[in-house]
PDB file of C-alpha atoms in Angstrom:
ATOM      1  CA  GLY A   1     -90.770 -10.338  43.240  1.00 32.00           C
ATOM      2  CA  GLU A   2     -93.536  -8.816  41.123  1.00 33.00           C
ATOM      3  CA  SER A   3     -96.801  -7.550  42.550  1.00 34.00           C
ATOM      4  CA  VAL A   4     -99.431  -8.524  40.014  1.00 35.00           C
ATOM      5  CA  GLY A   5    -101.963  -6.059  41.376  1.00 39.00           C
ATOM      6  CA  LEU A   6     -99.781  -2.981  41.053  1.00 47.00           C
ATOM      7  CA  HIS A   7     -97.524  -4.229  38.240  1.00 62.00           C
ATOM      8  CA  LEU A   8     -94.636  -2.838  40.262  1.00 80.00           C
ATOM      9  CA  PRO A   9     -91.545  -4.597  41.486  1.00 90.00           C
ATOM     10  CA  THR A  10     -92.032  -5.334  45.164  1.00 93.00           C
ATOM     11  CA  LEU A  11     -89.427  -5.535  47.876  1.00 95.00           C
ATOM     12  CA  SER A  12     -90.428  -6.958  51.234  1.00 95.00           C
ATOM     13  CA  VAL A  13     -88.103  -6.562  54.222  1.00 96.00           C
ATOM     14  CA  GLN A  14     -88.336  -7.122  57.951  1.00 97.00           C
ATOM     15  CA  GLU A  15     -88.658  -4.083  60.171  1.00 97.00           C
ATOM     16  CA  GLY A  16     -85.226  -3.048  61.355  1.00 97.00           C
ATOM     17  CA  ASP A  17     -83.418  -4.557  58.380  1.00 97.00           C
ATOM     18  CA  ASN A  18     -81.696  -2.525  55.691  1.00 97.00           C
ATOM     19  CA  SER A  19     -83.219  -2.275  52.217  1.00 97.00           C
ATOM     20  CA  ILE A  20     -81.755  -1.474  48.824  1.00 96.00           C
ATOM     21  CA  ILE A  21     -83.892  -0.252  45.965  1.00 96.00           C
ATOM     22  CA  ASN A  22     -82.379  -0.176  42.502  1.00 95.00           C
ATOM     23  CA  CYS A  23     -83.097   1.930  39.462  1.00 94.00           C
ATOM     24  CA  ALA A  24     -81.750   2.089  35.930  1.00 92.00           C
ATOM     25  CA  TYR A  25     -81.965   5.508  34.326  1.00 89.00           C
ATOM     26  CA  SER A  26     -82.197   6.194  30.640  1.00 83.00           C
ATOM     27  CA  ASN A  27     -80.375   9.378  29.676  1.00 86.00           C
ATOM     28  CA  SER A  28     -76.601   9.467  29.931  1.00 86.00           C
ATOM     29  CA  ALA A  29     -76.801  13.272  29.693  1.00 86.00           C
ATOM     30  CA  SER A  30     -78.863  13.549  32.877  1.00 88.00           C
ATOM     31  CA  ASP A  31     -76.968  15.439  35.535  1.00 87.00           C
ATOM     32  CA  TYR A  32     -79.257  15.410  38.526  1.00 90.00           C
ATOM     33  CA  PHE A  33     -81.102  12.544  40.163  1.00 93.00           C
ATOM     34  CA  ILE A  34     -83.720  12.399  42.862  1.00 93.00           C
ATOM     35  CA  TRP A  35     -85.385   9.674  44.885  1.00 95.00           C
ATOM     36  CA  TYR A  36     -89.027  10.195  45.744  1.00 96.00           C
ATOM     37  CA  LYS A  37     -91.284   8.342  48.153  1.00 97.00           C
ATOM     38  CA  GLN A  38     -94.996   8.069  47.448  1.00 96.00           C
ATOM     39  CA  GLU A  39     -97.390   6.896  50.124  1.00 95.00           C
ATOM     40  CA  SER A  40    -100.847   5.721  49.218  1.00 93.00           C
ATOM     41  CA  GLY A  41    -103.122   8.599  48.238  1.00 91.00           C
ATOM     42  CA  LYS A  42    -100.368  11.208  48.407  1.00 94.00           C
ATOM     43  CA  GLY A  43     -98.033  13.014  46.061  1.00 95.00           C
ATOM     44  CA  PRO A  44     -94.365  12.093  45.650  1.00 96.00           C
ATOM     45  CA  GLN A  45     -92.185  13.332  48.485  1.00 95.00           C
ATOM     46  CA  PHE A  46     -88.501  14.215  48.107  1.00 93.00           C
ATOM     47  CA  ILE A  47     -86.080  11.889  49.909  1.00 95.00           C
ATOM     48  CA  ILE A  48     -82.588  12.608  48.642  1.00 95.00           C
ATOM     49  CA  ASP A  49     -80.828  13.876  45.548  1.00 93.00           C
ATOM     50  CA  ILE A  50     -77.445  13.533  43.928  1.00 94.00           C
ATOM     51  CA  ARG A  51     -75.598  15.330  41.167  1.00 91.00           C
ATOM     52  CA  SER A  52     -73.774  13.501  38.411  1.00 91.00           C
ATOM     53  CA  ASN A  53     -70.374  14.661  39.705  1.00 92.00           C
ATOM     54  CA  MET A  54     -70.896  12.581  42.840  1.00 95.00           C
ATOM     55  CA  ASP A  55     -71.149   8.830  43.336  1.00 96.00           C
ATOM     56  CA  LYS A  56     -72.541   8.741  46.862  1.00 97.00           C
ATOM     57  CA  ARG A  57     -74.596  10.938  49.110  1.00 97.00           C
ATOM     58  CA  GLN A  58     -75.912  10.262  52.578  1.00 96.00           C
ATOM     59  CA  GLY A  59     -78.903  11.571  54.444  1.00 94.00           C
ATOM     60  CA  GLN A  60     -80.645  10.527  57.584  1.00 92.00           C
ATOM     61  CA  ARG A  61     -80.982   6.716  57.310  1.00 96.00           C
ATOM     62  CA  VAL A  62     -80.766   6.957  53.516  1.00 97.00           C
ATOM     63  CA  THR A  63     -77.864   6.720  51.097  1.00 98.00           C
ATOM     64  CA  VAL A  64     -77.963   7.161  47.336  1.00 97.00           C
ATOM     65  CA  LEU A  65     -75.333   5.587  45.115  1.00 97.00           C
ATOM     66  CA  LEU A  66     -74.790   6.603  41.510  1.00 96.00           C
ATOM     67  CA  ASN A  67     -72.947   4.530  38.925  1.00 95.00           C
ATOM     68  CA  LYS A  68     -72.791   6.544  35.730  1.00 92.00           C
ATOM     69  CA  THR A  69     -70.906   3.854  33.848  1.00 93.00           C
ATOM     70  CA  VAL A  70     -73.911   1.554  33.885  1.00 93.00           C
ATOM     71  CA  LYS A  71     -76.539   4.270  34.427  1.00 92.00           C
ATOM     72  CA  HIS A  72     -77.641   2.852  37.755  1.00 94.00           C
ATOM     73  CA  LEU A  73     -78.948   4.426  40.941  1.00 94.00           C
ATOM     74  CA  SER A  74     -79.645   2.791  44.247  1.00 96.00           C
ATOM     75  CA  LEU A  75     -81.344   3.904  47.417  1.00 97.00           C
ATOM     76  CA  GLN A  76     -80.304   2.312  50.665  1.00 97.00           C
ATOM     77  CA  ILE A  77     -82.590   2.673  53.664  1.00 98.00           C
ATOM     78  CA  ALA A  78     -81.087   1.687  56.995  1.00 97.00           C
ATOM     79  CA  ALA A  79     -83.028   0.244  59.922  1.00 97.00           C
ATOM     80  CA  THR A  80     -86.350   0.259  58.093  1.00 97.00           C
ATOM     81  CA  GLN A  81     -89.493   1.360  59.928  1.00 96.00           C
ATOM     82  CA  PRO A  82     -93.188   0.737  59.197  1.00 96.00           C
ATOM     83  CA  GLY A  83     -93.462   4.291  57.905  1.00 96.00           C
ATOM     84  CA  ASP A  84     -90.996   3.462  55.141  1.00 97.00           C
ATOM     85  CA  SER A  85     -93.636   1.354  53.401  1.00 97.00           C
ATOM     86  CA  ALA A  86     -94.385   3.174  50.157  1.00 97.00           C
ATOM     87  CA  VAL A  87     -93.614   3.241  46.453  1.00 96.00           C
ATOM     88  CA  TYR A  88     -90.161   4.622  45.686  1.00 97.00           C
ATOM     89  CA  PHE A  89     -89.285   6.305  42.410  1.00 95.00           C
ATOM     90  CA  CYS A  90     -86.000   7.411  41.018  1.00 94.00           C
ATOM     91  CA  ALA A  91     -86.104  10.429  38.741  1.00 92.00           C
ATOM     92  CA  GLU A  92     -83.575  12.021  36.433  1.00 90.00           C
ATOM     93  CA  ILE A  93     -83.287  15.494  35.055  1.00 85.00           C
ATOM     94  CA  MET A  94     -81.043  17.213  32.584  1.00 76.00           C
ATOM     95  CA  GLY A  95     -79.805  20.773  32.646  1.00 66.00           C
ATOM     96  CA  GLY A  96     -82.036  23.382  34.274  1.00 60.00           C
ATOM     97  CA  GLY A  97     -84.962  21.059  34.528  1.00 62.00           C
ATOM     98  CA  ALA A  98     -87.206  22.793  32.064  1.00 64.00           C
ATOM     99  CA  ASP A  99     -88.233  19.446  30.600  1.00 69.00           C
ATOM    100  CA  GLY A 100     -89.397  18.128  33.943  1.00 78.00           C
ATOM    101  CA  LEU A 101     -88.439  14.942  35.708  1.00 85.00           C
ATOM    102  CA  THR A 102     -88.241  11.582  33.968  1.00 87.00           C
ATOM    103  CA  PHE A 103     -89.408   8.995  36.454  1.00 90.00           C
ATOM    104  CA  GLY A 104     -88.416   5.373  36.716  1.00 89.00           C
ATOM    105  CA  LYS A 105     -90.972   2.606  37.067  1.00 89.00           C
ATOM    106  CA  GLY A 106     -91.189   2.586  40.872  1.00 93.00           C
ATOM    107  CA  THR A 107     -90.623  -0.077  43.505  1.00 95.00           C
ATOM    108  CA  HIS A 108     -93.134  -0.990  46.160  1.00 95.00           C
ATOM    109  CA  LEU A 109     -91.359  -1.383  49.503  1.00 96.00           C
ATOM    110  CA  ILE A 110     -93.229  -3.356  52.147  1.00 96.00           C
ATOM    111  CA  ILE A 111     -91.956  -3.412  55.720  1.00 96.00           C
ATOM    112  CA  GLN A 112     -92.952  -6.575  57.535  1.00 94.00           C
ATOM    113  CA  PRO A 113     -93.450  -6.272  61.309  1.00 90.00           C
TER     114      PRO A 113
ATOM    115  CA  ASP B   1     -99.242  25.904  55.193  1.00 62.00           C
ATOM    116  CA  THR B   2     -99.587  23.702  52.138  1.00 68.00           C
ATOM    117  CA  ALA B   3     -96.735  24.323  49.710  1.00 92.00           C
ATOM    118  CA  VAL B   4     -98.432  23.010  46.559  1.00 96.00           C
ATOM    119  CA  SER B   5    -102.187  22.622  46.593  1.00 96.00           C
ATOM    120  CA  GLN B   6    -104.598  21.240  44.018  1.00 97.00           C
ATOM    121  CA  THR B   7    -108.353  21.319  43.661  1.00 97.00           C
ATOM    122  CA  PRO B   8    -110.389  19.261  43.436  1.00 97.00           C
ATOM    123  CA  LYS B   9    -108.925  16.155  45.044  1.00 96.00           C
ATOM    124  CA  TYR B  10    -111.419  13.945  43.242  1.00 97.00           C
ATOM    125  CA  LEU B  11    -113.164  14.629  39.932  1.00 97.00           C
ATOM    126  CA  VAL B  12    -115.712  12.302  38.397  1.00 97.00           C
ATOM    127  CA  THR B  13    -117.194  13.287  35.055  1.00 97.00           C
ATOM    128  CA  GLN B  14    -118.740  12.016  31.868  1.00 97.00           C
ATOM    129  CA  MET B  15    -116.969  11.558  28.577  1.00 97.00           C
ATOM    130  CA  GLU B  16    -116.780  14.586  26.275  1.00 96.00           C
ATOM    131  CA  ASN B  17    -117.110  17.060  29.135  1.00 97.00           C
ATOM    132  CA  ASP B  18    -114.598  19.873  29.667  1.00 97.00           C
ATOM    133  CA  LYS B  19    -112.983  20.195  33.085  1.00 97.00           C
ATOM    134  CA  SER B  20    -110.245  22.115  34.866  1.00 97.00           C
ATOM    135  CA  ILE B  21    -107.913  21.266  37.709  1.00 98.00           C
ATOM    136  CA  LYS B  22    -106.386  24.108  39.675  1.00 98.00           C
ATOM    137  CA  CYS B  23    -102.929  24.293  41.179  1.00 97.00           C
ATOM    138  CA  GLU B  24    -101.338  26.872  43.426  1.00 97.00           C
ATOM    139  CA  GLN B  25     -97.895  27.060  44.995  1.00 96.00           C
ATOM    140  CA  ASN B  26     -96.856  29.429  47.764  1.00 95.00           C
ATOM    141  CA  LEU B  27     -93.141  28.680  47.536  1.00 93.00           C
ATOM    142  CA  GLY B  28     -92.252  31.517  45.218  1.00 92.00           C
ATOM    143  CA  HIS B  29     -90.980  29.058  42.618  1.00 91.00           C
ATOM    144  CA  ASP B  30     -90.477  30.063  39.008  1.00 88.00           C
ATOM    145  CA  THR B  31     -91.382  26.789  37.345  1.00 89.00           C
ATOM    146  CA  MET B  32     -94.498  24.657  37.613  1.00 92.00           C
ATOM    147  CA  TYR B  33     -95.335  21.281  36.140  1.00 92.00           C
ATOM    148  CA  TRP B  34     -98.143  18.871  35.490  1.00 95.00           C
ATOM    149  CA  TYR B  35     -97.619  15.119  35.695  1.00 95.00           C
ATOM    150  CA  LYS B  36     -99.950  12.236  34.944  1.00 96.00           C
ATOM    151  CA  GLN B  37     -99.836   9.005  36.949  1.00 96.00           C
ATOM    152  CA  ASP B  38    -101.584   6.063  35.355  1.00 93.00           C
ATOM    153  CA  SER B  39    -103.113   2.980  36.940  1.00 90.00           C
ATOM    154  CA  LYS B  40     -99.727   1.261  36.930  1.00 88.00           C
ATOM    155  CA  LYS B  41     -98.264   4.099  38.991  1.00 90.00           C
ATOM    156  CA  PHE B  42     -96.135   5.341  36.111  1.00 91.00           C
ATOM    157  CA  LEU B  43     -95.490   9.090  36.407  1.00 93.00           C
ATOM    158  CA  LYS B  44     -94.998  11.087  33.244  1.00 92.00           C
ATOM    159  CA  ILE B  45     -94.351  14.767  32.656  1.00 91.00           C
ATOM    160  CA  MET B  46     -97.050  16.576  30.691  1.00 92.00           C
ATOM    161  CA  PHE B  47     -96.007  20.224  30.844  1.00 89.00           C
ATOM    162  CA  SER B  48     -93.454  22.464  32.413  1.00 89.00           C
ATOM    163  CA  TYR B  49     -93.997  26.192  32.521  1.00 89.00           C
ATOM    164  CA  ASN B  50     -92.304  29.299  33.786  1.00 83.00           C
ATOM    165  CA  ASN B  51     -92.926  32.905  32.978  1.00 71.00           C
ATOM    166  CA  LYS B  52     -90.828  32.577  29.874  1.00 69.00           C
ATOM    167  CA  GLU B  53     -91.488  29.229  28.362  1.00 79.00           C
ATOM    168  CA  LEU B  54     -94.044  26.453  28.034  1.00 84.00           C
ATOM    169  CA  ILE B  55     -92.644  23.047  27.259  1.00 78.00           C
ATOM    170  CA  ILE B  56     -95.121  20.448  26.150  1.00 76.00           C
ATOM    171  CA  ASN B  57     -94.493  16.732  26.142  1.00 80.00           C
ATOM    172  CA  GLU B  58     -95.162  15.779  22.542  1.00 75.00           C
ATOM    173  CA  THR B  59     -97.248  12.791  23.583  1.00 85.00           C
ATOM    174  CA  VAL B  60     -99.858  14.959  25.340  1.00 90.00           C
ATOM    175  CA  PRO B  61    -103.041  15.431  23.277  1.00 92.00           C
ATOM    176  CA  ASN B  62    -103.892  19.012  22.424  1.00 92.00           C
ATOM    177  CA  ARG B  63    -107.135  18.569  24.375  1.00 96.00           C
ATOM    178  CA  PHE B  64    -104.953  19.312  27.395  1.00 96.00           C
ATOM    179  CA  SER B  65    -103.900  22.906  27.916  1.00 93.00           C
ATOM    180  CA  PRO B  66    -102.150  24.572  30.839  1.00 92.00           C
ATOM    181  CA  LYS B  67    -103.212  28.061  31.825  1.00 91.00           C
ATOM    182  CA  SER B  68    -101.194  30.274  34.115  1.00 90.00           C
ATOM    183  CA  PRO B  69    -102.923  33.438  35.371  1.00 89.00           C
ATOM    184  CA  ASP B  70     -99.831  34.298  37.422  1.00 89.00           C
ATOM    185  CA  LYS B  71     -96.557  32.850  38.637  1.00 88.00           C
ATOM    186  CA  ALA B  72     -98.158  31.016  41.566  1.00 93.00           C
ATOM    187  CA  HIS B  73    -100.837  29.223  39.571  1.00 94.00           C
ATOM    188  CA  LEU B  74    -100.846  26.664  36.787  1.00 94.00           C
ATOM    189  CA  ASN B  75    -104.254  25.248  35.977  1.00 95.00           C
ATOM    190  CA  LEU B  76    -104.889  22.291  33.706  1.00 97.00           C
ATOM    191  CA  HIS B  77    -107.814  22.459  31.341  1.00 97.00           C
ATOM    192  CA  ILE B  78    -109.018  19.352  29.557  1.00 97.00           C
ATOM    193  CA  ASN B  79    -111.438  19.429  26.642  1.00 97.00           C
ATOM    194  CA  SER B  80    -113.642  16.608  25.444  1.00 97.00           C
ATOM    195  CA  LEU B  81    -112.627  14.119  28.117  1.00 97.00           C
ATOM    196  CA  GLU B  82    -111.975  10.514  27.145  1.00 97.00           C
ATOM    197  CA  LEU B  83    -111.957   7.296  29.165  1.00 97.00           C
ATOM    198  CA  GLY B  84    -108.167   7.086  28.840  1.00 95.00           C
ATOM    199  CA  ASP B  85    -107.788  10.402  30.625  1.00 97.00           C
ATOM    200  CA  SER B  86    -108.694   8.703  33.900  1.00 97.00           C
ATOM    201  CA  ALA B  87    -105.605   8.982  36.085  1.00 97.00           C
ATOM    202  CA  VAL B  88    -104.136  10.919  38.976  1.00 97.00           C
ATOM    203  CA  TYR B  89    -102.776  14.311  37.967  1.00 98.00           C
ATOM    204  CA  PHE B  90    -100.037  15.927  40.013  1.00 97.00           C
ATOM    205  CA  CYS B  91     -98.939  19.508  39.992  1.00 97.00           C
ATOM    206  CA  ALA B  92     -95.383  20.335  41.056  1.00 94.00           C
ATOM    207  CA  SER B  93     -93.137  23.358  41.334  1.00 93.00           C
ATOM    208  CA  SER B  94     -89.434  23.973  41.574  1.00 89.00           C
ATOM    209  CA  GLN B  95     -86.816  26.664  41.751  1.00 85.00           C
ATOM    210  CA  ALA B  96     -83.641  25.585  40.000  1.00 69.00           C
ATOM    211  CA  SER B  97     -80.468  26.599  41.789  1.00 62.00           C
ATOM    212  CA  VAL B  98     -76.859  25.504  42.076  1.00 56.00           C
ATOM    213  CA  LEU B  99     -77.959  23.388  45.023  1.00 59.00           C
ATOM    214  CA  GLY B 100     -80.409  21.355  43.015  1.00 65.00           C
ATOM    215  CA  ASN B 101     -83.796  21.267  41.400  1.00 72.00           C
ATOM    216  CA  GLU B 102     -86.059  19.582  43.910  1.00 83.00           C
ATOM    217  CA  GLN B 103     -89.637  19.494  42.754  1.00 89.00           C
ATOM    218  CA  PHE B 104     -92.412  19.784  45.311  1.00 93.00           C
ATOM    219  CA  PHE B 105     -95.572  17.889  44.481  1.00 95.00           C
ATOM    220  CA  GLY B 106     -99.182  18.576  45.261  1.00 96.00           C
ATOM    221  CA  PRO B 107    -101.485  15.905  46.725  1.00 96.00           C
ATOM    222  CA  GLY B 108    -102.891  14.931  43.350  1.00 97.00           C
ATOM    223  CA  THR B 109    -106.294  15.025  41.664  1.00 98.00           C
ATOM    224  CA  ARG B 110    -107.899  11.699  40.870  1.00 97.00           C
ATOM    225  CA  LEU B 111    -109.839  12.091  37.625  1.00 98.00           C
ATOM    226  CA  THR B 112    -112.355   9.428  36.704  1.00 97.00           C
ATOM    227  CA  VAL B 113    -114.031   9.622  33.306  1.00 97.00           C
ATOM    228  CA  LEU B 114    -117.185   7.531  32.949  1.00 96.00           C
TER     229      LEU B 114
END
């Protein structure tokens, strides 16, 4: 659903459940993608990254999937915890990164107790 | 130790004033950035800078200027502040390598223009 206050897509899941956050990126020439987590009042924090020559990468409780055909990224968080509540951004970058990251809109993940 | 630090954390000022936000990174990175996050949480690159090249997002007004006294610092100077400049400004740094290009972000500076 949509959170009117933040104007961000909102995903609400029960603690312990798995969550999937989706992102559409814009530049087919982008070759590196990152998921960031931003807690209230803090800067974005790196979660996981993936290069364009991969379609899946796993970390601790997180998995990123990349579908270059449709320019789509997803972030799967397993066994969600209260501390996972935050805004999640996907970001894309091309080449050496001199142009900086291009961020997606962000999704507000709420973990219900 | 804080990897990327910014000062001040909060900045409240009147329109038409000139202000600066400071950023320092102790990671030894070559590239630093400034991002602006608006009230809708949208993050947008403003500048990227290393010791060779400054890249400016063409949508950034020329009232904004980055200044880098050395590799570890990239300050943001803003002239003649406007109401629309109110936002949270994030500094970041990175060191591109074959392993990736993870950017480390500072805690942000919340600028409020009255």
